[in-house]
PDB file of C-alpha atoms in Angstrom:
ATOM      1  CA  MET A   1       0.128  -0.200   0.135  1.00 50.00           C
ATOM      2  CA  PRO A   2       1.582   3.395  -0.772  1.00 60.00           C
ATOM      3  CA  SER A   3       1.646   5.897   1.961  1.00 70.00           C
ATOM      4  CA  LEU A   4      -0.549   8.212   2.730  1.00 69.00           C
ATOM      5  CA  PRO A   5       0.501  11.714   1.624  1.00 73.00           C
ATOM      6  CA  ASP A   6       1.363  14.799   4.878  1.00 82.00           C
ATOM      7  CA  MET A   7      -1.587  15.644   6.443  1.00 89.00           C
ATOM      8  CA  THR A   8      -1.808  18.414   9.352  1.00 91.00           C
ATOM      9  CA  LYS A   9      -5.139  17.009  12.167  1.00 94.00           C
ATOM     10  CA  HIS A  10      -6.320  20.137  13.710  1.00 94.00           C
ATOM     11  CA  ARG A  11      -6.464  18.760  17.204  1.00 94.00           C
ATOM     12  CA  GLY A  12      -9.576  20.494  19.411  1.00 94.00           C
ATOM     13  CA  PHE A  13     -11.601  21.243  15.240  1.00 95.00           C
ATOM     14  CA  PRO A  14     -15.155  19.310  16.262  1.00 94.00           C
ATOM     15  CA  GLY A  15     -15.322  16.270  13.827  1.00 94.00           C
ATOM     16  CA  GLY A  16     -18.763  17.159  12.936  1.00 92.00           C
ATOM     17  CA  MET A  17     -22.506  18.473  13.515  1.00 90.00           C
ATOM     18  CA  PRO A  18     -24.172  16.155  16.438  1.00 86.00           C
ATOM     19  CA  GLY A  19     -26.910  14.317  15.719  1.00 84.00           C
ATOM     20  CA  THR A  20     -26.618  15.233  11.585  1.00 86.00           C
ATOM     21  CA  GLY A  21     -23.716  12.552  10.529  1.00 90.00           C
ATOM     22  CA  VAL A  22     -22.150  15.365   8.932  1.00 93.00           C
ATOM     23  CA  GLN A  23     -18.281  15.605   9.503  1.00 95.00           C
ATOM     24  CA  PHE A  24     -15.654  18.296   9.880  1.00 96.00           C
ATOM     25  CA  THR A  25     -12.727  16.900   9.334  1.00 95.00           C
ATOM     26  CA  ILE A  26     -11.455  13.401   7.775  1.00 94.00           C
ATOM     27  CA  ARG A  27      -9.454  10.725   9.444  1.00 90.00           C
ATOM     28  CA  ARG A  28      -6.512  10.060   6.952  1.00 88.00           C
ATOM     29  CA  ALA A  29      -5.890  11.077   4.135  1.00 87.00           C
ATOM     30  CA  ASN A  30      -7.576  10.100   1.196  1.00 84.00           C
ATOM     31  CA  PRO A  31      -5.360   7.159  -0.978  1.00 83.00           C
ATOM     32  CA  ARG A  32      -6.649   7.342  -4.308  1.00 84.00           C
ATOM     33  CA  GLY A  33      -6.499  11.399  -4.487  1.00 84.00           C
ATOM     34  CA  VAL A  34      -7.038  14.401  -2.676  1.00 90.00           C
ATOM     35  CA  THR A  35     -10.227  15.524  -3.070  1.00 93.00           C
ATOM     36  CA  PRO A  36     -10.247  19.226  -4.702  1.00 95.00           C
ATOM     37  CA  ILE A  37     -11.775  22.088  -3.406  1.00 96.00           C
ATOM     38  CA  LYS A  38     -13.606  24.141  -5.293  1.00 96.00           C
ATOM     39  CA  ALA A  39     -16.883  26.692  -4.967  1.00 95.00           C
ATOM     40  CA  LEU A  40     -19.462  25.068  -4.972  1.00 93.00           C
ATOM     41  CA  PRO A  41     -23.407  26.098  -5.497  1.00 90.00           C
ATOM     42  CA  ARG A  42     -24.995  26.899  -2.283  1.00 84.00           C
ATOM     43  CA  LYS A  43     -28.916  26.485  -2.716  1.00 81.00           C
ATOM     44  CA  ALA A  44     -29.250  26.042   1.739  1.00 72.00           C
ATOM     45  CA  ARG A  45     -31.873  28.842   2.547  1.00 82.00           C
ATOM     46  CA  PRO A  46     -31.460  30.904   6.096  1.00 83.00           C
ATOM     47  CA  GLY A  47     -33.377  28.925   8.443  1.00 83.00           C
ATOM     48  CA  THR A  48     -32.961  25.484   6.823  1.00 88.00           C
ATOM     49  CA  LYS A  49     -31.366  22.389   8.404  1.00 89.00           C
ATOM     50  CA  GLU A  50     -28.166  22.390   5.825  1.00 90.00           C
ATOM     51  CA  HIS A  51     -27.763  25.850   6.857  1.00 91.00           C
ATOM     52  CA  ARG A  52     -27.851  25.898  10.221  1.00 92.00           C
ATOM     53  CA  ILE A  53     -24.626  22.882   9.035  1.00 93.00           C
ATOM     54  CA  ASP A  54     -22.498  25.327   7.356  1.00 95.00           C
ATOM     55  CA  ALA A  55     -23.749  28.235   9.854  1.00 95.00           C
ATOM     56  CA  ALA A  56     -22.021  25.812  12.111  1.00 95.00           C
ATOM     57  CA  PHE A  57     -18.875  24.588  11.166  1.00 96.00           C
ATOM     58  CA  LEU A  58     -18.449  28.087   9.807  1.00 97.00           C
ATOM     59  CA  HIS A  59     -18.639  28.928  13.766  1.00 97.00           C
ATOM     60  CA  ALA A  60     -15.984  25.800  14.575  1.00 97.00           C
ATOM     61  CA  LEU A  61     -13.564  27.736  11.977  1.00 98.00           C
ATOM     62  CA  TRP A  62     -13.453  30.921  13.285  1.00 98.00           C
ATOM     63  CA  HIS A  63     -13.080  29.991  16.655  1.00 97.00           C
ATOM     64  CA  HIS A  64     -10.030  27.499  16.484  1.00 97.00           C
ATOM     65  CA  PHE A  65      -8.371  29.688  13.884  1.00 97.00           C
ATOM     66  CA  GLY A  66      -9.811  33.179  14.119  1.00 97.00           C
ATOM     67  CA  ALA A  67      -9.184  36.181  10.558  1.00 97.00           C
ATOM     68  CA  GLU A  68      -5.851  34.355  10.856  1.00 97.00           C
ATOM     69  CA  PRO A  69      -4.923  32.316   7.493  1.00 97.00           C
ATOM     70  CA  PHE A  70      -4.498  28.101   8.449  1.00 97.00           C
ATOM     71  CA  GLU A  71      -3.821  25.442   6.431  1.00 97.00           C
ATOM     72  CA  ARG A  72      -6.738  22.795   5.476  1.00 96.00           C
ATOM     73  CA  GLY A  73      -5.343  19.971   6.863  1.00 95.00           C
ATOM     74  CA  ASN A  74      -7.698  17.604   7.509  1.00 96.00           C
ATOM     75  CA  LEU A  75     -10.716  19.330   7.201  1.00 97.00           C
ATOM     76  CA  ASP A  76     -13.156  17.806   4.810  1.00 96.00           C
ATOM     77  CA  ALA A  77     -13.515  18.893   1.646  1.00 96.00           C
ATOM     78  CA  ALA A  78     -16.964  19.486   0.809  1.00 94.00           C
ATOM     79  CA  ARG A  79     -17.518  21.493   3.352  1.00 95.00           C
ATOM     80  CA  LEU A  80     -15.740  23.515   2.385  1.00 97.00           C
ATOM     81  CA  SER A  81     -16.495  23.787  -1.167  1.00 97.00           C
ATOM     82  CA  LEU A  82     -19.794  24.901  -0.011  1.00 95.00           C
ATOM     83  CA  LEU A  83     -17.732  28.051   1.319  1.00 97.00           C
ATOM     84  CA  PHE A  84     -14.588  28.553  -0.765  1.00 97.00           C
ATOM     85  CA  GLY A  85     -15.041  31.325  -2.996  1.00 96.00           C
ATOM     86  CA  ARG A  86     -17.275  33.592  -0.674  1.00 96.00           C
ATOM     87  CA  GLU A  87     -16.843  32.976   3.283  1.00 97.00           C
ATOM     88  CA  VAL A  88     -13.323  31.073   3.187  1.00 98.00           C
ATOM     89  CA  ILE A  89     -10.923  32.118   0.513  1.00 98.00           C
ATOM     90  CA  SER A  90      -7.297  31.338  -0.573  1.00 97.00           C
ATOM     91  CA  ALA A  91      -4.772  33.109   1.852  1.00 97.00           C
ATOM     92  CA  THR A  92      -1.939  32.797  -0.830  1.00 95.00           C
ATOM     93  CA  LYS A  93      -1.556  33.274  -4.414  1.00 93.00           C
ATOM     94  CA  GLU A  94      -1.103  30.017  -5.490  1.00 92.00           C
ATOM     95  CA  PHE A  95      -3.456  27.959  -4.580  1.00 94.00           C
ATOM     96  CA  ASP A  96      -3.342  24.420  -5.560  1.00 95.00           C
ATOM     97  CA  PRO A  97      -7.342  22.831  -4.604  1.00 96.00           C
ATOM     98  CA  LEU A  98      -5.323  19.975  -4.492  1.00 94.00           C
ATOM     99  CA  SER A  99      -2.986  20.211  -1.480  1.00 94.00           C
ATOM    100  CA  TYR A 100      -3.962  19.387   2.568  1.00 94.00           C
ATOM    101  CA  GLU A 101      -1.168  22.198   2.418  1.00 95.00           C
ATOM    102  CA  ALA A 102      -3.124  24.962   1.439  1.00 96.00           C
ATOM    103  CA  MET A 103      -3.337  27.560   2.855  1.00 97.00           C
ATOM    104  CA  LEU A 104      -6.915  29.496   3.417  1.00 98.00           C
ATOM    105  CA  VAL A 105      -9.018  32.617   5.426  1.00 98.00           C
ATOM    106  CA  ILE A 106     -12.408  33.372   5.944  1.00 98.00           C
ATOM    107  CA  ASP A 107     -13.151  36.833   4.179  1.00 98.00           C
ATOM    108  CA  GLU A 108     -15.002  37.907   7.589  1.00 97.00           C
ATOM    109  CA  LYS A 109     -17.165  40.673   5.940  1.00 98.00           C
ATOM    110  CA  VAL A 110     -18.946  38.685   3.564  1.00 97.00           C
ATOM    111  CA  ALA A 111     -19.139  35.557   6.650  1.00 97.00           C
ATOM    112  CA  ARG A 112     -20.365  37.972   8.943  1.00 97.00           C
ATOM    113  CA  LYS A 113     -23.055  39.414   6.470  1.00 96.00           C
ATOM    114  CA  ASN A 114     -23.758  35.518   5.006  1.00 95.00           C
ATOM    115  CA  PHE A 115     -23.733  33.942   8.770  1.00 95.00           C
ATOM    116  CA  PRO A 116     -23.908  36.116  11.874  1.00 95.00           C
ATOM    117  CA  GLU A 117     -25.029  33.394  13.921  1.00 95.00           C
ATOM    118  CA  SER A 118     -21.378  31.884  13.650  1.00 95.00           C
ATOM    119  CA  PHE A 119     -19.706  34.428  15.329  1.00 96.00           C
ATOM    120  CA  GLU A 120     -21.787  34.916  18.362  1.00 94.00           C
ATOM    121  CA  ASP A 121     -19.386  32.742  21.356  1.00 91.00           C
ATOM    122  CA  VAL A 122     -21.644  29.973  21.379  1.00 88.00           C
ATOM    123  CA  PHE A 123     -23.680  27.934  18.748  1.00 85.00           C
ATOM    124  CA  GLU A 124     -26.248  25.825  19.893  1.00 80.00           C
ATOM    125  CA  VAL A 125     -27.023  22.777  17.798  1.00 71.00           C
TER     126      VAL A 125
END
């Protein structure tokens, strides 16, 4: 079996949203290759379960990393892709969507507008 690529594991970051089966992190690197991060259309409207999950993920990102750039690492590509290009953007010009080392940052202005609840101290699940 080929060795898996190195991947930063964000210790203390929530693994997912309780009671939903939705994951926020992955356990190990994908042996078939890195899942690319790409902006996906978001169909979730405020008040829906999907919007709440996106808000919870953004809340976790904000309270774990704040306004500082962060490495993609073991963060789930699907969850990131739903925020990518809007609330989460590349922190560098040389963004590689196929790298676990890609640097990202929260676009605080856009994120606060779209998910104000994510910036509260406590997020009720």
